[in-house]
PDB file of C-alpha atoms in Angstrom:
ATOM      1  CA  MET A 566      -0.895  17.751 -19.819  1.00  0.00           C
ATOM      2  CA  ASP A 567       1.863  19.726 -17.169  1.00  0.00           C
ATOM      3  CA  ASN A 568       3.825  16.819 -14.558  1.00  0.00           C
ATOM      4  CA  ALA A 569       1.128  17.227 -12.357  1.00  0.00           C
ATOM      5  CA  ALA A 570      -2.230  15.920 -14.276  1.00  0.00           C
ATOM      6  CA  LEU A 571      -0.146  12.837 -15.850  1.00  0.00           C
ATOM      7  CA  ARG A 572       0.834  12.006 -12.450  1.00  0.00           C
ATOM      8  CA  ASP A 573      -2.593  12.459 -11.491  1.00  0.00           C
ATOM      9  CA  VAL A 574      -3.604   9.710 -14.212  1.00  0.00           C
ATOM     10  CA  ALA A 575      -1.121   7.692 -13.225  1.00  0.00           C
ATOM     11  CA  MET A 576      -2.275   7.161  -9.870  1.00  0.00           C
ATOM     12  CA  ARG A 577      -6.014   6.650 -11.243  1.00  0.00           C
ATOM     13  CA  THR A 578      -5.077   3.824 -13.758  1.00  0.00           C
ATOM     14  CA  ALA A 579      -3.121   2.010 -10.546  1.00  0.00           C
ATOM     15  CA  ALA A 580      -5.919   2.512  -8.983  1.00  0.00           C
ATOM     16  CA  GLY A 581      -7.831   0.940 -11.041  1.00  0.00           C
ATOM     17  CA  LYS A 582      -6.571  -2.493 -11.279  1.00  0.00           C
ATOM     18  CA  ARG A 583      -7.238  -2.583  -8.020  1.00  0.00           C
ATOM     19  CA  PRO A 584     -10.536  -0.210  -7.210  1.00  0.00           C
ATOM     20  CA  GLN A 585     -11.005  -1.293  -3.452  1.00  0.00           C
ATOM     21  CA  PHE A 586      -7.643   0.963  -2.939  1.00  0.00           C
ATOM     22  CA  ASP A 587      -6.941   4.526  -3.704  1.00  0.00           C
ATOM     23  CA  ALA A 588      -3.436   5.031  -5.464  1.00  0.00           C
ATOM     24  CA  ARG A 589      -2.015   6.590  -2.826  1.00  0.00           C
ATOM     25  CA  THR A 590      -2.890   3.042  -0.172  1.00  0.00           C
ATOM     26  CA  THR A 591      -1.476   1.033  -3.022  1.00  0.00           C
ATOM     27  CA  GLN A 592       1.928   3.081  -3.433  1.00  0.00           C
ATOM     28  CA  VAL A 593       2.487   3.193  -0.409  1.00  0.00           C
ATOM     29  CA  LEU A 594       1.774  -1.072  -0.330  1.00  0.00           C
ATOM     30  CA  GLN A 595       3.550  -1.875  -3.210  1.00  0.00           C
ATOM     31  CA  ARG A 596       7.279   1.032  -1.910  1.00  0.00           C
ATOM     32  CA  VAL A 597       6.595  -1.026   1.398  1.00  0.00           C
ATOM     33  CA  SER A 598       6.167  -4.690  -0.362  1.00  0.00           C
ATOM     34  CA  ALA A 599       9.814  -3.480  -2.692  1.00  0.00           C
ATOM     35  CA  SER A 600      11.535  -1.974   0.726  1.00  0.00           C
ATOM     36  CA  HIS A 601      10.276  -4.610   3.148  1.00  0.00           C
ATOM     37  CA  GLY A 602       9.501  -7.873   1.540  1.00  0.00           C
ATOM     38  CA  GLY A 603      10.205 -11.818   3.082  1.00  0.00           C
ATOM     39  CA  GLY A 604      11.218  -9.314   6.516  1.00  0.00           C
ATOM     40  CA  PRO A 605       9.794 -10.819   9.740  1.00  0.00           C
ATOM     41  CA  VAL A 606       5.542  -9.581  10.049  1.00  0.00           C
ATOM     42  CA  ASP A 607       6.690  -7.522  12.680  1.00  0.00           C
ATOM     43  CA  GLU A 608       9.019  -5.130  10.972  1.00  0.00           C
ATOM     44  CA  VAL A 609       7.248  -5.177   7.927  1.00  0.00           C
ATOM     45  CA  ASP A 610       3.517  -3.704   9.822  1.00  0.00           C
ATOM     46  CA  GLN A 611       5.251  -0.804  11.991  1.00  0.00           C
ATOM     47  CA  ALA A 612       7.022   0.337   8.350  1.00  0.00           C
ATOM     48  CA  LEU A 613       3.714  -0.183   6.596  1.00  0.00           C
ATOM     49  CA  ARG A 614       1.476   1.727  10.228  1.00  0.00           C
ATOM     50  CA  ALA A 615       3.969   4.624   9.415  1.00  0.00           C
ATOM     51  CA  ALA A 616       3.440   4.402   5.827  1.00  0.00           C
ATOM     52  CA  LEU A 617      -0.180   4.735   5.840  1.00  0.00           C
ATOM     53  CA  LEU A 618       0.129   8.130   8.744  1.00  0.00           C
ATOM     54  CA  GLN A 619       2.046   9.991   6.443  1.00  0.00           C
ATOM     55  CA  LEU A 620      -0.977   9.835   3.936  1.00  0.00           C
ATOM     56  CA  PRO A 621      -2.543  13.270   3.445  1.00  0.00           C
ATOM     57  CA  GLY A 622      -6.493  13.249   4.617  1.00  0.00           C
ATOM     58  CA  ILE A 623      -8.570  11.429   7.480  1.00  0.00           C
ATOM     59  CA  GLN A 624      -7.928   7.671   6.491  1.00  0.00           C
ATOM     60  CA  GLN A 625      -9.503   4.575   7.844  1.00  0.00           C
ATOM     61  CA  PHE A 626      -7.716   1.820   7.885  1.00  0.00           C
ATOM     62  CA  ASP A 627      -8.475  -1.582  10.202  1.00  0.00           C
ATOM     63  CA  GLY A 628      -5.714  -3.156  12.311  1.00  0.00           C
ATOM     64  CA  ALA A 629      -6.423  -6.538  11.222  1.00  0.00           C
ATOM     65  CA  GLN A 630      -6.627  -5.418   7.178  1.00  0.00           C
ATOM     66  CA  ILE A 631      -2.673  -4.199   7.882  1.00  0.00           C
ATOM     67  CA  ARG A 632      -1.936  -6.797   9.476  1.00  0.00           C
ATOM     68  CA  ARG A 633      -3.238  -9.026   6.470  1.00  0.00           C
ATOM     69  CA  TRP A 634      -1.021  -7.096   4.291  1.00  0.00           C
ATOM     70  CA  ALA A 635       2.055  -7.208   6.747  1.00  0.00           C
ATOM     71  CA  THR A 636       1.402 -10.860   6.329  1.00  0.00           C
ATOM     72  CA  ARG A 637       0.789 -11.565   3.172  1.00  0.00           C
ATOM     73  CA  ILE A 638       4.138  -8.617   1.820  1.00  0.00           C
ATOM     74  CA  SER A 639       6.634 -10.629   4.468  1.00  0.00           C
ATOM     75  CA  GLU A 640       5.470 -14.003   2.659  1.00  0.00           C
ATOM     76  CA  ARG A 641       6.793 -12.237  -0.636  1.00  0.00           C
ATOM     77  CA  GLN A 642       3.296 -12.181  -1.470  1.00  0.00           C
ATOM     78  CA  ASP A 643       1.107  -9.589  -2.518  1.00  0.00           C
ATOM     79  CA  PRO A 644      -0.659  -7.570  -0.640  1.00  0.00           C
ATOM     80  CA  LEU A 645      -3.274  -6.487  -2.507  1.00  0.00           C
ATOM     81  CA  THR A 646      -4.805  -9.720  -3.851  1.00  0.00           C
ATOM     82  CA  GLU A 647      -6.884 -11.508  -1.057  1.00  0.00           C
ATOM     83  CA  PRO A 648      -6.182 -15.759  -0.691  1.00  0.00           C
TER      84      PRO A 648
END
């Protein structure tokens, strides 16, 4: 397998743990969690929205869902697990 194929397998595996999200969204959430976890909700929200806009293709994210993710990240909780 070449590197691209290995990366695709890894992304599908990561997404498989949380099937309601695609792998790219999961990676964005993990990256923002690592860099902004514990920060103010508004900063996390802005960083998250900016990162999600960078995803290729047409992505539709609910503003309320993004805010919930931002709140959970600012509380240092896993944004992909619902309370």
